[in-house]
Every structure is written in structure tokens, then in C-alpha cells.
Amino acid sequence: MLALWEERVRKEIPNAVREDHAIIVNTLPAVLRQIAEALSTRHPRQLATEGSTVAEEHGGERVRMTHFSLEDVIHEYMLLREVLVEVLEEEEPLTEAERKVLHSSIDQNTMKACTAYVLVQAGFREQFAAVLAHDLRGPLSAAKAAASLVLRKPSAEDVPRWVARVIDSIDRADRMIQDLLDAMRAQTGAQLEVHLEDSDLVVVVREAVDHLRTVYGDRFVLAAAGPVQGKFGTDPMRRAVENLAINAVKYGAAGRPITITVNQVQGRAFVLVHNEGSPIPAEQMPTLFRAFQRLSAAEKSGHRGWGLWLAQVRAVAEAHGGSIAVESLEGLGTTFTIDVPLRPPERKA
């Protein structure tokens, strides 16, 4: 039943195509067990959802771990009903009582899952709005304070430094907004628009590293054997490298070098960002590049953020016709790899 259901889900629900088997199946084994118990005359369960929160967990996890829409959740339960009826009636029809239990159980599962989906989504929106307001207030407040100093002391020797602080703070706020727009666009399934131009990727990455050093110190090691010429969206790619490096600063071993390698192989360009430290938990790998997903290490360390940086990196890589991958193992550290063609193919109109 599960195999047949998963096959139809992947065929009929576009958002399910790229999901791992374990993510797709989710709580369905428990749902099938509960339906079987409800159909059994020897079990006290009258409906599959009776005395259980499995349906609510399914709806919540669809928000947290997949790209499923509310319509997709309803659709997958419709397919479950379809499969159950087909399989259970292969040899003989269900009785009227069995049909009532089956359909009521599916209806209850659908209702509870959808309710949980909406509640979790609403909670995310509230949390996101709070974090957004808090994070944007930081650079804007810094810009306002520096501008006030210029206004009060327009002839002071420190005016250039204060003006530079205003510009830097506004750039930080603009970067946050750009990352949000990039990640949200990717989240909807649309491809990020980038202006591709002939450039040297090593130069682009070096500019990112130079900026990072002014903020985080001399921890960054750039390794490149020579130029990597191609067509790249220089500003989005620069921000993607900075996002990976900042991620390495936040979650890597404190004070240890962060190595950024740029090379090319077989017509493809690679940017590898490596940091030492604890590996990323295996269970968090499948959702790592989704918007609004944050590592458990972020919660433990108190790092605030929108969970957008890695989603922005994926959006940039895919806009170049490439991909982003991660390798993270105990003793070897963590390496994020941007892999894009040197000259992306022309997009179809």
C-alpha cells in the first residue's frame, strides 16, 4: 500500500518529486496501522485518529520539512483513500460499516493534518515577523546613530568613519532583504534571475573574502591555482560565498581557519567552503537548504537568523544551472560545494 501510494504521490504532486523516501512516507505507516486497528472488531479504536496526534504531526512536518502546500496535503490523503479502497476491495467489497470507518478515518486525518499545517505555518509567520523586525532594526539603528553624529558634528574628523558606518549598515539591511527575496523566490519553485557576465570567479571570491576579513578577521584562506573564467552572476555569487563563509564562522570550530577553494574541472567551476568542527547531524541534512530551516546548533548557541542563507546559496547555484552540496563527517569537518558550469546553457523561453 505504501509503495503504491508513494508512486502516485510522486506522479501527481509536483512538490513531492525531489523529496526523500523517508520524508514522503513520514507518519503514513502509523496511519495505516491505526486504520487497520479501527477496522478490526477486536480493537477498541473506533476511528484511526482516536486517541492519537499522528495526523497533527503529519501536517506539521509537511510545513517544516517539505515544500508541500495545503492543497498537496489534501491531495495526498485523497490518494491514500484511493489506494486503500482499491487494495482492500481486491478480493471482496468492504462492508458498509467498514467503508464508514475507512472514509471517516481518512476525513479525520485530513482535517487534523490540515489544521496543524495552518497552525504551524501561522506560527512560522509570527516568528519570522518578530525575527525580521529585530534583525533589521540592528543595522538601521546603527545607521541612524552614525547619521546623527554627522548631523551634530559635521566638521568633526570622524565624519568619514561615521559616513562609512552608515553605508555599511544600509548595505547590511539591503543584503538581508536581498537574501529574503532570493530565498522566497526559490521557495516558490521559481528560478532566481541573474545577470550573467564574463568574469573570473577567483576575483569574485577574493572580493568576498576581502570583505569578510574586515568583519571577521584573518581566518579565511583562499586557495586557487589560477583564474576560473566563465559567465557568472557576480553579485549573487559573491553573496552566496559570503553566506557560506559566515555560516562556517557561526557553526565551525572557533578560531580555526576557514578554507575557500576555487577550481575548475571538465568545464565546471567549483567553490568549496570548508570549516573544522562538529559535523552537521545526519537527520538535518535533507532540509538544510530550505528557507526558514535552522540547525539545532543555532538554537543551542543562541544564534538568531532567518534560516535563509543556505536557501539563497542553493537559489544562486541553480540559477547558474548548477547545484549546492554538503559533506560533513566527524573528524573531517564540513565542506559546502557550489558546482556550476563555466558557461550556463541558454534558458528556454
mmCIF file of C-alpha atoms in Angstrom:
data_model
loop_
_atom_site.group_PDB
_atom_site.id
_atom_site.type_symbol
_atom_site.label_atom_id
_atom_site.label_comp_id
_atom_site.label_asym_id
_atom_site.label_seq_id
_atom_site.Cartn_x
_atom_site.Cartn_y
_atom_site.Cartn_z
ATOM 1 C CA MET A 1 0.000 0.000 0.000
ATOM 2 C CA LEU A 2 2.757 2.421 0.952
ATOM 3 C CA ALA A 3 4.710 1.739 -2.237
ATOM 4 C CA LEU A 4 1.637 2.213 -4.418
ATOM 5 C CA TRP A 5 0.661 5.382 -2.544
ATOM 6 C CA GLU A 6 4.174 6.858 -2.780
ATOM 7 C CA GLU A 7 4.317 6.125 -6.501
ATOM 8 C CA ARG A 8 1.086 8.040 -7.097
ATOM 9 C CA VAL A 9 2.110 10.899 -4.797
ATOM 10 C CA ARG A 10 5.358 11.395 -6.725
ATOM 11 C CA LYS A 11 3.497 11.197 -10.025
ATOM 12 C CA GLU A 12 0.615 13.543 -9.183
ATOM 13 C CA ILE A 13 2.130 16.013 -6.674
ATOM 14 C CA PRO A 14 5.000 18.012 -8.260
ATOM 15 C CA ASN A 15 6.315 19.176 -4.875
ATOM 16 C CA ALA A 16 6.913 15.543 -3.888
ATOM 17 C CA VAL A 17 9.287 14.699 -6.732
ATOM 18 C CA ARG A 18 12.524 15.781 -5.028
ATOM 19 C CA GLU A 19 11.677 14.600 -1.523
ATOM 20 C CA ASP A 20 13.476 11.626 0.025
ATOM 21 C CA HIS A 21 11.544 8.407 0.602
ATOM 22 C CA ALA A 22 11.700 8.774 4.402
ATOM 23 C CA ILE A 23 10.322 12.311 4.205
ATOM 24 C CA ILE A 24 7.484 11.337 1.858
ATOM 25 C CA VAL A 25 6.390 8.325 3.901
ATOM 26 C CA ASN A 26 6.563 10.316 7.122
ATOM 27 C CA THR A 27 3.841 9.108 9.540
ATOM 28 C CA LEU A 28 1.932 7.007 6.986
ATOM 29 C CA PRO A 29 2.972 3.615 8.467
ATOM 30 C CA ALA A 30 1.390 4.694 11.759
ATOM 31 C CA VAL A 31 -1.724 5.940 9.930
ATOM 32 C CA LEU A 32 -2.146 2.588 8.168
ATOM 33 C CA ARG A 33 -1.733 0.733 11.442
ATOM 34 C CA GLN A 34 -4.367 2.896 13.087
ATOM 35 C CA ILE A 35 -6.804 2.409 10.206
ATOM 36 C CA ALA A 36 -6.285 -1.360 10.460
ATOM 37 C CA GLU A 37 -6.980 -1.189 14.201
ATOM 38 C CA ALA A 38 -10.135 0.836 13.600
ATOM 39 C CA LEU A 39 -11.333 -1.727 11.047
ATOM 40 C CA SER A 40 -10.699 -4.592 13.453
ATOM 41 C CA THR A 41 -13.622 -5.692 15.610
ATOM 42 C CA ARG A 42 -11.128 -6.784 18.287
ATOM 43 C CA HIS A 43 -9.547 -3.365 18.811
ATOM 44 C CA PRO A 44 -11.073 -0.573 20.922
ATOM 45 C CA ARG A 45 -10.122 2.144 18.402
ATOM 46 C CA GLN A 46 -13.252 3.318 16.579
ATOM 47 C CA LEU A 47 -11.538 5.726 14.170
ATOM 48 C CA ALA A 48 -7.893 5.936 13.115
ATOM 49 C CA THR A 49 -7.401 9.329 14.765
ATOM 50 C CA GLU A 50 -8.968 8.370 18.082
ATOM 51 C CA GLY A 51 -6.561 8.976 20.967
ATOM 52 C CA SER A 52 -3.717 9.918 18.609
ATOM 53 C CA THR A 53 -1.857 13.030 17.417
ATOM 54 C CA VAL A 54 -0.232 11.325 14.423
ATOM 55 C CA ALA A 55 -2.306 13.287 11.893
ATOM 56 C CA GLU A 56 -1.354 16.594 13.518
ATOM 57 C CA GLU A 57 2.306 15.614 13.412
ATOM 58 C CA HIS A 58 2.000 14.749 9.733
ATOM 59 C CA GLY A 59 0.566 18.183 8.894
ATOM 60 C CA GLY A 60 3.185 19.979 10.976
ATOM 61 C CA GLU A 61 6.069 18.071 9.447
ATOM 62 C CA ARG A 62 4.794 18.794 5.939
ATOM 63 C CA VAL A 63 5.313 22.501 6.739
ATOM 64 C CA ARG A 64 8.674 22.098 8.473
ATOM 65 C CA MET A 65 10.308 19.514 6.209
ATOM 66 C CA THR A 66 8.820 19.727 2.695
ATOM 67 C CA HIS A 67 7.605 22.132 0.028
ATOM 68 C CA PHE A 68 4.075 20.705 0.242
ATOM 69 C CA SER A 69 1.237 23.201 0.013
ATOM 70 C CA LEU A 70 -2.023 22.780 1.903
ATOM 71 C CA GLU A 71 -3.583 21.567 -1.343
ATOM 72 C CA ASP A 72 -0.824 18.943 -1.602
ATOM 73 C CA VAL A 73 -1.654 17.617 1.878
ATOM 74 C CA ILE A 74 -5.305 17.240 0.919
ATOM 75 C CA HIS A 75 -4.283 15.597 -2.357
ATOM 76 C CA GLU A 76 -2.035 13.009 -0.676
ATOM 77 C CA TYR A 77 -4.890 11.928 1.614
ATOM 78 C CA MET A 78 -7.171 11.646 -1.417
ATOM 79 C CA LEU A 79 -4.602 9.321 -2.978
ATOM 80 C CA LEU A 80 -4.370 7.354 0.260
ATOM 81 C CA ARG A 81 -8.140 6.838 0.228
ATOM 82 C CA GLU A 82 -7.976 5.750 -3.399
ATOM 83 C CA VAL A 83 -5.203 3.209 -2.758
ATOM 84 C CA LEU A 84 -6.815 1.808 0.391
ATOM 85 C CA VAL A 85 -10.153 1.205 -1.310
ATOM 86 C CA GLU A 86 -8.511 -0.418 -4.335
ATOM 87 C CA VAL A 87 -6.310 -2.765 -2.301
ATOM 88 C CA LEU A 88 -8.855 -3.674 0.364
ATOM 89 C CA GLU A 89 -11.519 -4.465 -2.235
ATOM 90 C CA GLU A 90 -9.314 -6.589 -4.494
ATOM 91 C CA GLU A 91 -10.887 -9.835 -3.267
ATOM 92 C CA GLU A 92 -14.247 -8.729 -1.890
ATOM 93 C CA PRO A 93 -16.100 -5.460 -1.282
ATOM 94 C CA LEU A 94 -15.875 -3.704 2.069
ATOM 95 C CA THR A 95 -18.972 -3.855 4.228
ATOM 96 C CA GLU A 96 -20.986 -0.707 4.798
ATOM 97 C CA ALA A 97 -19.604 -0.460 8.334
ATOM 98 C CA GLU A 98 -16.016 -0.874 7.123
ATOM 99 C CA ARG A 99 -16.499 1.766 4.452
ATOM 100 C CA LYS A 100 -17.830 4.190 7.046
ATOM 101 C CA VAL A 101 -14.845 3.607 9.337
ATOM 102 C CA LEU A 102 -12.368 3.918 6.459
ATOM 103 C CA HIS A 103 -13.796 7.127 4.991
ATOM 104 C CA SER A 104 -14.358 8.763 8.369
ATOM 105 C CA SER A 105 -10.793 7.911 9.372
ATOM 106 C CA ILE A 106 -9.368 9.465 6.196
ATOM 107 C CA ASP A 107 -11.590 12.535 6.602
ATOM 108 C CA GLN A 108 -10.465 12.999 10.211
ATOM 109 C CA ASN A 109 -6.810 12.549 9.270
ATOM 110 C CA THR A 110 -7.172 15.124 6.508
ATOM 111 C CA MET A 111 -8.903 17.645 8.760
ATOM 112 C CA LYS A 112 -6.427 17.288 11.629
ATOM 113 C CA ALA A 113 -3.381 17.376 9.344
ATOM 114 C CA CYS A 114 -4.631 20.479 7.542
ATOM 115 C CA THR A 115 -5.444 22.240 10.804
ATOM 116 C CA ALA A 116 -1.951 21.507 12.118
ATOM 117 C CA TYR A 117 -0.419 22.647 8.815
ATOM 118 C CA VAL A 118 -2.186 26.016 9.069
ATOM 119 C CA LEU A 119 -1.310 26.491 12.755
ATOM 120 C CA VAL A 120 2.379 25.668 12.256
ATOM 121 C CA GLN A 121 2.539 27.916 9.203
ATOM 122 C CA ALA A 122 0.927 30.758 11.155
ATOM 123 C CA GLY A 123 3.426 30.241 13.954
ATOM 124 C CA PHE A 124 6.284 30.455 11.469
ATOM 125 C CA ARG A 125 4.902 33.701 10.075
ATOM 126 C CA GLU A 126 4.675 35.228 13.533
ATOM 127 C CA GLN A 127 8.172 34.058 14.449
ATOM 128 C CA PHE A 128 9.562 35.257 11.151
ATOM 129 C CA ALA A 129 7.974 38.702 11.523
ATOM 130 C CA ALA A 130 9.467 39.052 15.010
ATOM 131 C CA VAL A 131 12.960 38.000 13.910
ATOM 132 C CA LEU A 132 12.739 40.158 10.780
ATOM 133 C CA ALA A 133 11.847 43.239 12.805
ATOM 134 C CA HIS A 134 14.609 42.526 15.333
ATOM 135 C CA ASP A 135 17.341 41.862 12.764
ATOM 136 C CA LEU A 136 16.540 44.800 10.509
ATOM 137 C CA ARG A 137 16.396 47.135 13.482
ATOM 138 C CA GLY A 138 20.091 46.436 14.190
ATOM 139 C CA PRO A 139 21.685 47.897 11.039
ATOM 140 C CA LEU A 140 19.047 50.607 10.713
ATOM 141 C CA SER A 141 19.644 51.756 14.299
ATOM 142 C CA ALA A 142 23.402 51.788 13.701
ATOM 143 C CA ALA A 143 22.922 53.864 10.540
ATOM 144 C CA LYS A 144 20.650 56.294 12.360
ATOM 145 C CA ALA A 145 23.113 56.702 15.226
ATOM 146 C CA ALA A 146 26.035 57.365 12.887
ATOM 147 C CA ALA A 147 23.979 59.808 10.800
ATOM 148 C CA SER A 148 23.006 61.661 13.988
ATOM 149 C CA LEU A 149 26.694 62.082 14.857
ATOM 150 C CA VAL A 150 27.350 63.566 11.410
ATOM 151 C CA LEU A 151 24.414 65.919 11.841
ATOM 152 C CA ARG A 152 25.586 67.108 15.268
ATOM 153 C CA LYS A 153 29.266 67.396 14.361
ATOM 154 C CA PRO A 154 29.501 67.955 10.593
ATOM 155 C CA SER A 155 33.076 69.258 10.815
ATOM 156 C CA ALA A 156 34.492 66.513 13.041
ATOM 157 C CA GLU A 157 37.479 64.478 11.891
ATOM 158 C CA ASP A 158 35.479 61.282 12.381
ATOM 159 C CA VAL A 159 32.818 62.210 9.794
ATOM 160 C CA PRO A 160 34.265 59.900 7.070
ATOM 161 C CA ARG A 161 34.249 56.982 9.535
ATOM 162 C CA TRP A 162 30.690 57.741 10.607
ATOM 163 C CA VAL A 163 29.525 58.000 6.975
ATOM 164 C CA ALA A 164 31.238 54.691 6.211
ATOM 165 C CA ARG A 165 29.310 53.156 9.143
ATOM 166 C CA VAL A 166 26.029 54.484 7.692
ATOM 167 C CA ILE A 167 26.806 52.967 4.290
ATOM 168 C CA ASP A 168 27.898 49.643 5.794
ATOM 169 C CA SER A 169 24.736 49.423 7.923
ATOM 170 C CA ILE A 170 22.492 50.166 4.957
ATOM 171 C CA ASP A 171 24.380 47.551 2.929
ATOM 172 C CA ARG A 172 23.719 45.003 5.704
ATOM 173 C CA ALA A 173 19.991 45.765 5.682
ATOM 174 C CA ASP A 174 19.907 45.576 1.883
ATOM 175 C CA ARG A 175 21.724 42.235 1.991
ATOM 176 C CA MET A 176 19.127 40.835 4.418
ATOM 177 C CA ILE A 177 16.312 41.913 2.127
ATOM 178 C CA GLN A 178 18.055 40.504 -0.971
ATOM 179 C CA ASP A 179 18.634 37.153 0.748
ATOM 180 C CA LEU A 180 14.981 37.084 1.780
ATOM 181 C CA LEU A 181 13.780 37.802 -1.763
ATOM 182 C CA ASP A 182 16.146 35.219 -3.279
ATOM 183 C CA ALA A 183 15.132 32.511 -0.816
ATOM 184 C CA MET A 184 11.414 33.262 -1.109
ATOM 185 C CA ARG A 185 11.631 33.095 -4.898
ATOM 186 C CA ALA A 186 13.397 29.739 -4.696
ATOM 187 C CA GLN A 187 10.838 28.517 -2.163
ATOM 188 C CA THR A 188 8.038 29.067 -4.680
ATOM 189 C CA GLY A 189 9.882 26.962 -7.252
ATOM 190 C CA ALA A 190 10.753 29.929 -9.476
ATOM 191 C CA GLN A 191 14.329 30.309 -10.652
ATOM 192 C CA LEU A 192 16.338 33.297 -9.477
ATOM 193 C CA GLU A 193 17.073 35.797 -12.236
ATOM 194 C CA VAL A 194 20.810 36.527 -12.512
ATOM 195 C CA HIS A 195 22.698 38.683 -14.983
ATOM 196 C CA LEU A 196 25.498 36.507 -16.330
ATOM 197 C CA GLU A 197 28.670 38.262 -17.435
ATOM 198 C CA ASP A 198 32.179 37.195 -18.409
ATOM 199 C CA SER A 199 34.261 37.246 -15.243
ATOM 200 C CA ASP A 200 36.913 35.457 -13.234
ATOM 201 C CA LEU A 201 35.287 33.519 -10.393
ATOM 202 C CA VAL A 202 38.519 33.721 -8.396
ATOM 203 C CA VAL A 203 38.276 37.534 -8.456
ATOM 204 C CA VAL A 204 34.631 37.363 -7.344
ATOM 205 C CA VAL A 205 35.507 35.071 -4.436
ATOM 206 C CA ARG A 206 38.551 37.180 -3.494
ATOM 207 C CA GLU A 207 36.320 40.252 -3.209
ATOM 208 C CA ALA A 208 34.021 38.298 -0.908
ATOM 209 C CA VAL A 209 36.969 37.142 1.210
ATOM 210 C CA ASP A 210 38.372 40.688 1.481
ATOM 211 C CA HIS A 211 35.013 41.905 2.782
ATOM 212 C CA LEU A 212 34.741 39.001 5.205
ATOM 213 C CA ARG A 213 38.186 39.724 6.629
ATOM 214 C CA THR A 214 37.194 43.277 7.526
ATOM 215 C CA VAL A 215 34.319 41.926 9.629
ATOM 216 C CA TYR A 216 35.510 38.559 10.965
ATOM 217 C CA GLY A 217 39.287 38.882 10.931
ATOM 218 C CA ASP A 218 42.008 36.996 9.099
ATOM 219 C CA ARG A 219 40.554 33.466 9.380
ATOM 220 C CA PHE A 220 39.913 32.946 5.705
ATOM 221 C CA VAL A 221 42.286 31.084 3.401
ATOM 222 C CA LEU A 222 41.688 31.437 -0.344
ATOM 223 C CA ALA A 223 43.100 28.586 -2.450
ATOM 224 C CA ALA A 224 43.087 28.926 -6.244
ATOM 225 C CA ALA A 225 45.654 27.578 -8.731
ATOM 226 C CA GLY A 226 44.721 30.136 -11.384
ATOM 227 C CA PRO A 227 41.872 32.112 -12.956
ATOM 228 C CA VAL A 228 38.492 30.455 -13.446
ATOM 229 C CA GLN A 229 36.967 32.277 -16.397
ATOM 230 C CA GLY A 230 33.296 31.887 -17.246
ATOM 231 C CA LYS A 231 29.883 33.570 -17.215
ATOM 232 C CA PHE A 232 28.665 34.251 -13.702
ATOM 233 C CA GLY A 233 26.219 36.448 -11.852
ATOM 234 C CA THR A 234 28.946 38.227 -9.925
ATOM 235 C CA ASP A 235 26.907 39.906 -7.181
ATOM 236 C CA PRO A 236 24.654 36.895 -6.360
ATOM 237 C CA MET A 237 27.679 34.577 -6.458
ATOM 238 C CA ARG A 238 29.645 36.887 -4.164
ATOM 239 C CA ARG A 239 26.775 36.927 -1.667
ATOM 240 C CA ALA A 240 26.472 33.135 -1.884
ATOM 241 C CA VAL A 241 30.163 32.709 -0.992
ATOM 242 C CA GLU A 242 29.840 35.215 1.847
ATOM 243 C CA ASN A 243 26.785 33.372 3.180
ATOM 244 C CA LEU A 244 28.631 30.048 3.203
ATOM 245 C CA ALA A 245 31.644 31.630 4.901
ATOM 246 C CA ILE A 246 29.526 33.360 7.547
ATOM 247 C CA ASN A 247 27.743 30.061 8.135
ATOM 248 C CA ALA A 248 31.183 28.480 8.683
ATOM 249 C CA VAL A 249 32.076 31.208 11.179
ATOM 250 C CA LYS A 250 28.863 30.649 13.133
ATOM 251 C CA TYR A 251 28.905 26.852 13.261
ATOM 252 C CA GLY A 252 32.543 25.890 12.722
ATOM 253 C CA ALA A 253 35.273 25.474 15.318
ATOM 254 C CA ALA A 254 36.023 28.852 16.905
ATOM 255 C CA GLY A 255 39.273 30.450 15.783
ATOM 256 C CA ARG A 256 40.113 27.733 13.259
ATOM 257 C CA PRO A 257 40.847 28.553 9.587
ATOM 258 C CA ILE A 258 38.061 28.568 7.024
ATOM 259 C CA THR A 259 39.352 27.482 3.617
ATOM 260 C CA ILE A 260 37.673 28.643 0.406
ATOM 261 C CA THR A 261 38.860 26.773 -2.678
ATOM 262 C CA VAL A 262 38.079 27.769 -6.273
ATOM 263 C CA ASN A 263 38.888 25.481 -9.203
ATOM 264 C CA GLN A 264 37.558 24.143 -12.488
ATOM 265 C CA VAL A 265 37.205 20.623 -13.861
ATOM 266 C CA GLN A 266 35.690 19.449 -17.152
ATOM 267 C CA GLY A 267 34.016 22.755 -17.977
ATOM 268 C CA ARG A 268 32.592 23.250 -14.482
ATOM 269 C CA ALA A 269 33.530 25.698 -11.743
ATOM 270 C CA PHE A 270 33.688 24.702 -8.090
ATOM 271 C CA VAL A 271 33.730 26.797 -4.931
ATOM 272 C CA LEU A 272 34.380 24.786 -1.754
ATOM 273 C CA VAL A 273 33.970 26.335 1.698
ATOM 274 C CA HIS A 274 35.451 24.158 4.442
ATOM 275 C CA ASN A 275 35.392 24.579 8.208
ATOM 276 C CA GLU A 276 36.530 22.391 11.063
ATOM 277 C CA GLY A 277 34.306 21.389 13.964
ATOM 278 C CA SER A 278 31.370 19.151 14.800
ATOM 279 C CA PRO A 279 29.527 17.578 11.855
ATOM 280 C CA ILE A 280 26.002 18.514 10.833
ATOM 281 C CA PRO A 281 23.518 15.965 12.271
ATOM 282 C CA ALA A 282 22.527 13.466 9.559
ATOM 283 C CA GLU A 283 18.811 13.925 10.210
ATOM 284 C CA GLN A 284 19.084 17.636 9.379
ATOM 285 C CA MET A 285 20.784 17.122 6.022
ATOM 286 C CA PRO A 286 17.593 16.667 3.906
ATOM 287 C CA THR A 287 16.175 20.086 4.849
ATOM 288 C CA LEU A 288 19.431 22.023 5.101
ATOM 289 C CA PHE A 289 18.934 24.188 2.012
ATOM 290 C CA ARG A 290 15.296 25.092 2.604
ATOM 291 C CA ALA A 291 14.222 28.566 3.612
ATOM 292 C CA PHE A 292 13.439 29.126 7.301
ATOM 293 C CA GLN A 293 15.260 25.938 8.331
ATOM 294 C CA ARG A 294 17.830 26.368 11.109
ATOM 295 C CA LEU A 295 20.332 23.912 12.551
ATOM 296 C CA SER A 296 19.801 22.693 16.093
ATOM 297 C CA ALA A 297 23.262 24.123 16.793
ATOM 298 C CA ALA A 298 21.812 27.568 16.118
ATOM 299 C CA GLU A 299 19.237 27.129 18.856
ATOM 300 C CA LYS A 300 21.813 25.839 21.331
ATOM 301 C CA SER A 301 24.323 28.601 20.616
ATOM 302 C CA GLY A 302 21.746 31.391 20.678
ATOM 303 C CA HIS A 303 22.436 32.459 17.073
ATOM 304 C CA ARG A 304 19.495 34.384 15.662
ATOM 305 C CA GLY A 305 18.638 34.332 11.997
ATOM 306 C CA TRP A 306 16.036 33.679 9.360
ATOM 307 C CA GLY A 307 17.389 30.394 8.064
ATOM 308 C CA LEU A 308 17.763 31.973 4.618
ATOM 309 C CA TRP A 309 21.480 31.919 3.863
ATOM 310 C CA LEU A 310 21.750 28.355 2.614
ATOM 311 C CA ALA A 311 18.477 28.692 0.697
ATOM 312 C CA GLN A 312 19.953 31.749 -1.053
ATOM 313 C CA VAL A 313 23.082 29.766 -1.949
ATOM 314 C CA ARG A 314 21.008 26.989 -3.486
ATOM 315 C CA ALA A 315 18.943 29.529 -5.444
ATOM 316 C CA VAL A 316 22.123 31.102 -6.865
ATOM 317 C CA ALA A 317 23.689 27.739 -7.764
ATOM 318 C CA GLU A 318 20.521 26.548 -9.519
ATOM 319 C CA ALA A 319 20.174 29.885 -11.349
ATOM 320 C CA HIS A 320 23.619 29.151 -12.851
ATOM 321 C CA GLY A 321 22.452 25.686 -13.932
ATOM 322 C CA GLY A 322 24.347 24.035 -11.082
ATOM 323 C CA SER A 323 23.868 22.776 -7.559
ATOM 324 C CA ILE A 324 24.988 23.036 -3.934
ATOM 325 C CA ALA A 325 26.045 20.021 -1.867
ATOM 326 C CA VAL A 326 27.485 19.417 1.593
ATOM 327 C CA GLU A 327 29.760 16.794 3.134
ATOM 328 C CA SER A 328 30.037 16.702 6.909
ATOM 329 C CA LEU A 329 31.776 13.937 8.865
ATOM 330 C CA GLU A 330 33.303 13.588 12.312
ATOM 331 C CA GLY A 331 36.999 14.417 12.180
ATOM 332 C CA LEU A 332 36.832 15.840 8.651
ATOM 333 C CA GLY A 333 34.769 18.947 9.249
ATOM 334 C CA THR A 334 32.149 20.366 6.899
ATOM 335 C CA THR A 335 32.518 21.312 3.237
ATOM 336 C CA PHE A 336 29.878 23.098 1.161
ATOM 337 C CA THR A 337 30.430 22.877 -2.596
ATOM 338 C CA ILE A 338 28.937 25.163 -5.227
ATOM 339 C CA ASP A 339 29.131 23.338 -8.575
ATOM 340 C CA VAL A 340 28.167 25.310 -11.705
ATOM 341 C CA PRO A 341 29.008 25.150 -15.423
ATOM 342 C CA LEU A 342 31.553 27.712 -16.579
ATOM 343 C CA ARG A 343 29.085 28.820 -19.214
ATOM 344 C CA PRO A 344 25.483 28.012 -18.278
ATOM 345 C CA PRO A 345 23.242 26.963 -21.182
ATOM 346 C CA GLU A 346 20.823 29.490 -22.613
ATOM 347 C CA ARG A 347 17.484 29.400 -20.845
ATOM 348 C CA LYS A 348 14.476 28.280 -22.814
ATOM 349 C CA ALA A 349 11.933 30.996 -23.464
#
